[in-house]
Amino acid sequence: MDLARTEVTGRAARAGNAARLGLMAVPVAFFAVFFAYPVAAIVARGLGADGGWRFGRLWDVLAQSDIRHVLWFTTWQALASTALTLLVALPAAYVFARLEFPGKQVLRAVVTVPFVLPTVVVGTAFLALVGRGGLLDDLWGVRLDTTVWAILLAHVFFNYAVVVRTVGGLWSQLDPRQEEAARMLGASRVGAWRTVTLPALGPAVAAAALMVFLFTFTSFGVVQILGGPTFSTLEVEIYRQTSEIFDLSTAAVLTLVQFLAVGAILAVHAGTVRRRETALRLVDPSVTARRPRGAGQWALLAGVLGTIAVLLVLPLAVLAQRSFDAPGFAYYRALTGEDGNVFLVPPIDAIGNSLEYAGAATAIAVTVGGLAAAALTRRDAGRLVRGFDALLMLPLGVSAVTVGFGFLIALDEPPLDLRGTWILVPLAQALVGVPFVVRTMLPVLRAVDQRLREAAAVLGASPWRVWREVDLPMVWRALLVAAGFAFAVSLGEFGATVFIARPDNPTLPVAVARLLGRAGELNYGQAMALSTILMVVCVVALLVLERLRTDRTGEL
Amino acid sequence: MHTRTFVAAAVGLCLVTLSACGSSDDGGSAADSRTVTLVSHDSWAVSKNVLADFEKSSGYQVKVLKDGDAGQAVNKAILTKGNPQGDVFFGVDNTLLSRALDNGLFQSYEAKGADQILPEYRADGDKHRVTPVDTGDICVNYDKAYFSEHKLAPPASFDDLVKPAYKNLLVTENAGTSSPGLGFLLGTAAKYGDAGWTDYWKKLKANGVKVVDGWEQAYNEEFSGSAGGKKAGADRPLVVSYASSPPAEVIYGDPKPATAPTGVSTGTCFRQVEYAGLLSNAANPEGGKALLDFLLTAEFQQDMPLNMFVYPVRKGAAVPAEFTQYGPQAKDPETLDPAKIADNRDDWVKSWTSLVLR
């Protein structure tokens, strides 16, 4: 009996492994055609010369002092942004994890809004706050635009949620009794925290820090809008070299450099995530949070709420307020007018375009990401599979302009003549959505007890049936959450979209950027109105998401 | 067996996704020979009736793709030249002309009316790969109110700009990313030569020149003379803009002022010429040729100034009264041979960037 069971399980496992390889085919094909090929094409255009390769360009470019300056600035601003974000957001992670207070769920959604807002809107919000004629300028004559402080603050604003969710999510599930036990045994409060909680949190903090570092290292919109001509990250420099100076070989070299840096960050990140997934015994978050006790905790709560109000809510509020600055909702009404100067269509059409594109992108991202997550479910999967796991994150760190231009030159011939078609935009957006789908679904899929699947297989169910009967009922919520993330991220995607969105079909972020690039009050007001609409769409998507959210171990 | 079903399902799904993409082409290709597509930058504008006249007389429908700012539009056109997005490209200027020509962006066509173009604007010899369409001068503009208030004469020349009297007054654009910024840099290179222009910029930097990324920001947020700048509380009375900016301040003024609030420092000008050309792999070359002919007609040439704030290149084309009244064209602007620009542009921009921005 036992023997027979092992035999059946063994066969099922082999079939399962083969099936997993089959599942991988779709994401692999997708990434090969829509990521690796276009990126390789544009890099090759930059570095290829008459049948040969100009790898010597690598040293030429890296030897230039202004390029080294860019590399240096990219690195130190990312380090500073990461440190500042941790400093500001870690207390909030504690508050969200350990303290119970009214409105916590709504607040958790609110702090996540900036993360999914397009950078162009974030940049605009900060300009409205710290730029010329901004709130601080009006009140105290303080202007931070084109200083590095505006960039750092915007990065904190942007990545706050990454720390709160990654660290706070785990913190809320650490058993507080372990720390209490250490104190019973005579450890001081600090000592107990340092020996018990900190080591447990360490990997999560490291993972969050690496994510923030990745996002700020490759920062584009924030630096482009707030940095002026003086500050340039690698990503912005790739954009300038490609789009404005048209030095494709320099852009190609910088793309490779960024590729290597991001690859290294992701490799370290994958390591910390794996350590985190194994070691801890977790409890239900609902039993760990309590009402604040003592002056210290109340002060901490007040401090965190105050920080959120000033740093996160205020910029968004300023943005919304600016959009109502004209009598009779004039900026909103202007959105419906046909303005031959900026667009060929009324700006309001951008909302419809955005929703359609994001919908299509979500469908693609959920299909590709879902299959990838299903294929990566088993923890004991081989090196190859784990490598693919990290590979799926790469689009988050590769310059959007590289992908965009790659699409323009690589996907213009049969059988892949997609350049004239609308699907190009959702495909580019899906590239950014897939990592979020994988990261959301993978922990849930891994939490499904493998024995359930085996039992079903023993009873004669096909892999498809096992998935439908065992996995699907457990993961459909995660699937919806993943879809919501992919939708929000697609809605806000700017870098690649701006290159491939057809002039007559702008998306919301593209329309905002174009309006901001034109003179005149009305254009500025319309940009604010469109940003506010985008913000509202994001908030609604997130609140729906928050209601559906069941799993708190997810990484985002 | 099960595995195969699985793989088949997965591959099927992939194909469905892909074919859905392929089949939902909503008509981007210009296979229709009655449609001619013009690719241009965001500043393209024409009066509706003038375009309608062309469509009626030629029988072509004109479709316009505005593809970003001037430099970006040129670069995208070059990258996609094997399978271009349209038939005619309008908007490559003399500072970027060599980039377009060296990359084979255009095919030869001598537009009807080419003999009517003023000789100083002609380019590309008898190859006729490009047709000059308009011209304009990039010059320092000044805020008249500021200078009369401070009882200071506005700067008249490049030399004046480095004098202590004008310290911290000038804002210009990034020469690497903005075409007026580049034009101003080329103006100084033409004036002071290969050896002298870097010294000039060192002095300009020491005299407090401010650099912003684009014209919009420089003109509407930093320059105290523009309508936008006044609202934004701008504090720089000198800006690198166009000779046609003062008339624009009058024409778009509300209410229209009697005289222009801004003036032009006529000794700081660099002449820009904009060209159009038939794209190398145009789907509808015949339509493209007709469109190029149209760009040189007296009707279009005379319609252009008040739409795009540029001057015509056609002999005898009338210039609107506002232009001559509020902003006379510079008599003796700096010019540079396009070949010289081609040879030096990238090096100059690089040196300029290191010198001024870093």
mmCIF file of N, CA and C in Angstrom, chain B residues 204-256:
data_model
loop_
_atom_site.group_PDB
_atom_site.id
_atom_site.type_symbol
_atom_site.label_atom_id
_atom_site.label_comp_id
_atom_site.label_asym_id
_atom_site.label_seq_id
_atom_site.Cartn_x
_atom_site.Cartn_y
_atom_site.Cartn_z
ATOM 1 N N LEU B 204 30.338 83.603 -18.970
ATOM 2 C CA LEU B 204 28.882 83.646 -18.825
ATOM 3 C C LEU B 204 28.468 82.931 -17.532
ATOM 4 N N LYS B 205 29.133 81.819 -17.270
ATOM 5 C CA LYS B 205 28.825 81.064 -16.061
ATOM 6 C C LYS B 205 29.197 81.885 -14.826
ATOM 7 N N ALA B 206 30.368 82.495 -14.888
ATOM 8 C CA ALA B 206 30.794 83.339 -13.767
ATOM 9 C C ALA B 206 29.835 84.516 -13.593
ATOM 10 N N ASN B 207 29.198 84.921 -14.664
ATOM 11 C CA ASN B 207 28.259 86.044 -14.593
ATOM 12 C C ASN B 207 26.848 85.575 -14.213
ATOM 13 N N GLY B 208 26.715 84.314 -13.801
ATOM 14 C CA GLY B 208 25.457 83.848 -13.217
ATOM 15 C C GLY B 208 24.376 83.404 -14.187
ATOM 16 N N VAL B 209 24.753 82.868 -15.348
ATOM 17 C CA VAL B 209 23.710 82.354 -16.250
ATOM 18 C C VAL B 209 23.038 81.148 -15.595
ATOM 19 N N LYS B 210 21.708 81.072 -15.730
ATOM 20 C CA LYS B 210 20.981 79.921 -15.191
ATOM 21 C C LYS B 210 20.562 79.028 -16.356
ATOM 22 N N VAL B 211 20.687 77.708 -16.175
ATOM 23 C CA VAL B 211 20.313 76.779 -17.231
ATOM 24 C C VAL B 211 19.147 75.916 -16.761
ATOM 25 N N VAL B 212 18.074 75.865 -17.563
ATOM 26 C CA VAL B 212 16.972 74.941 -17.274
ATOM 27 C C VAL B 212 16.834 73.995 -18.454
ATOM 28 N N ASP B 213 16.006 72.968 -18.278
ATOM 29 C CA ASP B 213 16.011 71.914 -19.282
ATOM 30 C C ASP B 213 15.375 72.296 -20.613
ATOM 31 N N GLY B 214 14.253 73.016 -20.572
ATOM 32 C CA GLY B 214 13.554 73.259 -21.826
ATOM 33 C C GLY B 214 13.087 74.701 -21.971
ATOM 34 N N TRP B 215 12.653 75.038 -23.188
ATOM 35 C CA TRP B 215 12.202 76.391 -23.479
ATOM 36 C C TRP B 215 11.001 76.772 -22.617
ATOM 37 N N GLU B 216 10.065 75.821 -22.436
ATOM 38 C CA GLU B 216 8.833 76.131 -21.706
ATOM 39 C C GLU B 216 9.166 76.651 -20.313
ATOM 40 N N GLN B 217 10.079 75.933 -19.659
ATOM 41 C CA GLN B 217 10.443 76.304 -18.299
ATOM 42 C C GLN B 217 11.185 77.640 -18.283
ATOM 43 N N ALA B 218 12.115 77.783 -19.223
ATOM 44 C CA ALA B 218 12.893 79.019 -19.262
ATOM 45 C C ALA B 218 11.972 80.215 -19.505
ATOM 46 N N TYR B 219 11.118 80.091 -20.501
ATOM 47 C CA TYR B 219 10.343 81.242 -20.944
ATOM 48 C C TYR B 219 9.147 81.522 -20.033
ATOM 49 N N ASN B 220 8.469 80.482 -19.616
ATOM 50 C CA ASN B 220 7.222 80.688 -18.878
ATOM 51 C C ASN B 220 7.363 80.657 -17.366
ATOM 52 N N GLU B 221 8.489 80.172 -16.867
ATOM 53 C CA GLU B 221 8.618 80.113 -15.415
ATOM 54 C C GLU B 221 9.756 80.971 -14.875
ATOM 55 N N GLU B 222 10.774 81.208 -15.722
ATOM 56 C CA GLU B 222 11.934 81.945 -15.224
ATOM 57 C C GLU B 222 12.013 83.377 -15.757
ATOM 58 N N PHE B 223 11.444 83.616 -16.950
ATOM 59 C CA PHE B 223 11.602 84.902 -17.629
ATOM 60 C C PHE B 223 10.515 85.877 -17.170
ATOM 61 N N SER B 224 10.947 87.009 -16.600
ATOM 62 C CA SER B 224 9.963 87.925 -16.000
ATOM 63 C C SER B 224 9.150 88.680 -17.043
ATOM 64 N N GLY B 225 9.560 88.645 -18.314
ATOM 65 C CA GLY B 225 8.846 89.423 -19.325
ATOM 66 C C GLY B 225 7.650 88.727 -19.932
ATOM 67 N N SER B 226 7.549 87.412 -19.806
ATOM 68 C CA SER B 226 6.450 86.695 -20.463
ATOM 69 C C SER B 226 5.208 86.707 -19.586
ATOM 70 N N ALA B 227 4.056 86.496 -20.227
ATOM 71 C CA ALA B 227 2.793 86.465 -19.476
ATOM 72 C C ALA B 227 2.839 85.379 -18.402
ATOM 73 N N GLY B 228 3.351 84.212 -18.776
ATOM 74 C CA GLY B 228 3.435 83.113 -17.818
ATOM 75 C C GLY B 228 4.395 83.437 -16.684
ATOM 76 N N GLY B 229 5.544 84.013 -17.034
ATOM 77 C CA GLY B 229 6.549 84.332 -16.040
ATOM 78 C C GLY B 229 6.056 85.348 -15.027
ATOM 79 N N LYS B 230 5.258 86.318 -15.491
ATOM 80 C CA LYS B 230 4.730 87.316 -14.556
ATOM 81 C C LYS B 230 3.871 86.643 -13.504
ATOM 82 N N LYS B 231 3.039 85.684 -13.947
ATOM 83 C CA LYS B 231 2.168 84.980 -13.004
ATOM 84 C C LYS B 231 2.964 84.130 -12.044
ATOM 85 N N ALA B 232 4.049 83.538 -12.550
ATOM 86 C CA ALA B 232 4.832 82.623 -11.715
ATOM 87 C C ALA B 232 5.811 83.375 -10.809
ATOM 88 N N GLY B 233 5.837 84.713 -10.905
ATOM 89 C CA GLY B 233 6.778 85.476 -10.094
ATOM 90 C C GLY B 233 8.212 85.269 -10.548
ATOM 91 N N ALA B 234 8.410 85.142 -11.851
ATOM 92 C CA ALA B 234 9.741 84.880 -12.387
ATOM 93 C C ALA B 234 10.657 86.072 -12.148
ATOM 94 N N ASP B 235 11.973 85.818 -12.066
ATOM 95 C CA ASP B 235 12.868 86.911 -11.706
ATOM 96 C C ASP B 235 14.065 87.073 -12.638
ATOM 97 N N ARG B 236 14.031 86.483 -13.840
ATOM 98 C CA ARG B 236 15.145 86.678 -14.781
ATOM 99 C C ARG B 236 14.648 87.524 -15.959
ATOM 100 N N PRO B 237 15.210 88.720 -16.173
ATOM 101 C CA PRO B 237 14.706 89.577 -17.249
ATOM 102 C C PRO B 237 15.305 89.274 -18.626
ATOM 103 N N LEU B 238 16.205 88.288 -18.712
ATOM 104 C CA LEU B 238 16.782 87.922 -20.011
ATOM 105 C C LEU B 238 16.595 86.428 -20.236
ATOM 106 N N VAL B 239 16.157 86.075 -21.454
ATOM 107 C CA VAL B 239 15.939 84.661 -21.749
ATOM 108 C C VAL B 239 16.342 84.368 -23.191
ATOM 109 N N VAL B 240 16.834 83.161 -23.425
ATOM 110 C CA VAL B 240 17.082 82.744 -24.803
ATOM 111 C C VAL B 240 15.766 82.230 -25.377
ATOM 112 N N SER B 241 15.275 82.941 -26.420
ATOM 113 C CA SER B 241 14.007 82.548 -27.034
ATOM 114 C C SER B 241 14.104 82.824 -28.532
ATOM 115 N N TYR B 242 13.021 83.309 -29.125
ATOM 116 C CA TYR B 242 13.019 83.553 -30.568
ATOM 117 C C TYR B 242 12.785 85.032 -30.863
ATOM 118 N N ALA B 243 13.203 85.451 -32.066
ATOM 119 C CA ALA B 243 12.937 86.825 -32.485
ATOM 120 C C ALA B 243 11.438 87.056 -32.644
ATOM 121 N N SER B 244 10.680 85.991 -32.823
ATOM 122 C CA SER B 244 9.234 86.135 -33.020
ATOM 123 C C SER B 244 8.465 86.085 -31.706
ATOM 124 N N SER B 245 9.175 85.939 -30.575
ATOM 125 C CA SER B 245 8.451 85.868 -29.294
ATOM 126 C C SER B 245 7.740 87.167 -28.940
ATOM 127 N N PRO B 246 8.368 88.356 -29.159
ATOM 128 C CA PRO B 246 7.646 89.589 -28.830
ATOM 129 C C PRO B 246 6.300 89.729 -29.573
ATOM 130 N N PRO B 247 6.248 89.500 -30.893
ATOM 131 C CA PRO B 247 4.925 89.555 -31.520
ATOM 132 C C PRO B 247 3.943 88.552 -30.912
ATOM 133 N N ALA B 248 4.448 87.372 -30.516
ATOM 134 C CA ALA B 248 3.549 86.385 -29.910
ATOM 135 C C ALA B 248 2.969 86.905 -28.600
ATOM 136 N N GLU B 249 3.797 87.634 -27.837
ATOM 137 C CA GLU B 249 3.295 88.205 -26.576
ATOM 138 C C GLU B 249 2.136 89.167 -26.844
ATOM 139 N N VAL B 250 2.217 89.898 -27.993
ATOM 140 C CA VAL B 250 1.131 90.823 -28.320
ATOM 141 C C VAL B 250 -0.095 90.065 -28.804
ATOM 142 N N ILE B 251 0.131 89.139 -29.746
ATOM 143 C CA ILE B 251 -0.999 88.457 -30.386
ATOM 144 C C ILE B 251 -1.768 87.599 -29.384
ATOM 145 N N TYR B 252 -1.062 86.944 -28.454
ATOM 146 C CA TYR B 252 -1.749 86.118 -27.455
ATOM 147 C C TYR B 252 -2.005 86.865 -26.155
ATOM 148 N N GLY B 253 -1.788 88.189 -26.165
ATOM 149 C CA GLY B 253 -2.048 88.970 -24.965
ATOM 150 C C GLY B 253 -3.545 89.128 -24.737
ATOM 151 N N ASP B 254 -3.943 89.226 -23.485
ATOM 152 C CA ASP B 254 -5.365 89.403 -23.181
ATOM 153 C C ASP B 254 -5.485 90.340 -21.990
ATOM 154 N N PRO B 255 -5.767 91.617 -22.174
ATOM 155 C CA PRO B 255 -6.026 92.288 -23.464
ATOM 156 C C PRO B 255 -4.724 92.518 -24.233
ATOM 157 N N LYS B 256 -4.843 92.718 -25.546
ATOM 158 C CA LYS B 256 -3.652 92.922 -26.373
ATOM 159 C C LYS B 256 -2.971 94.233 -26.006
#
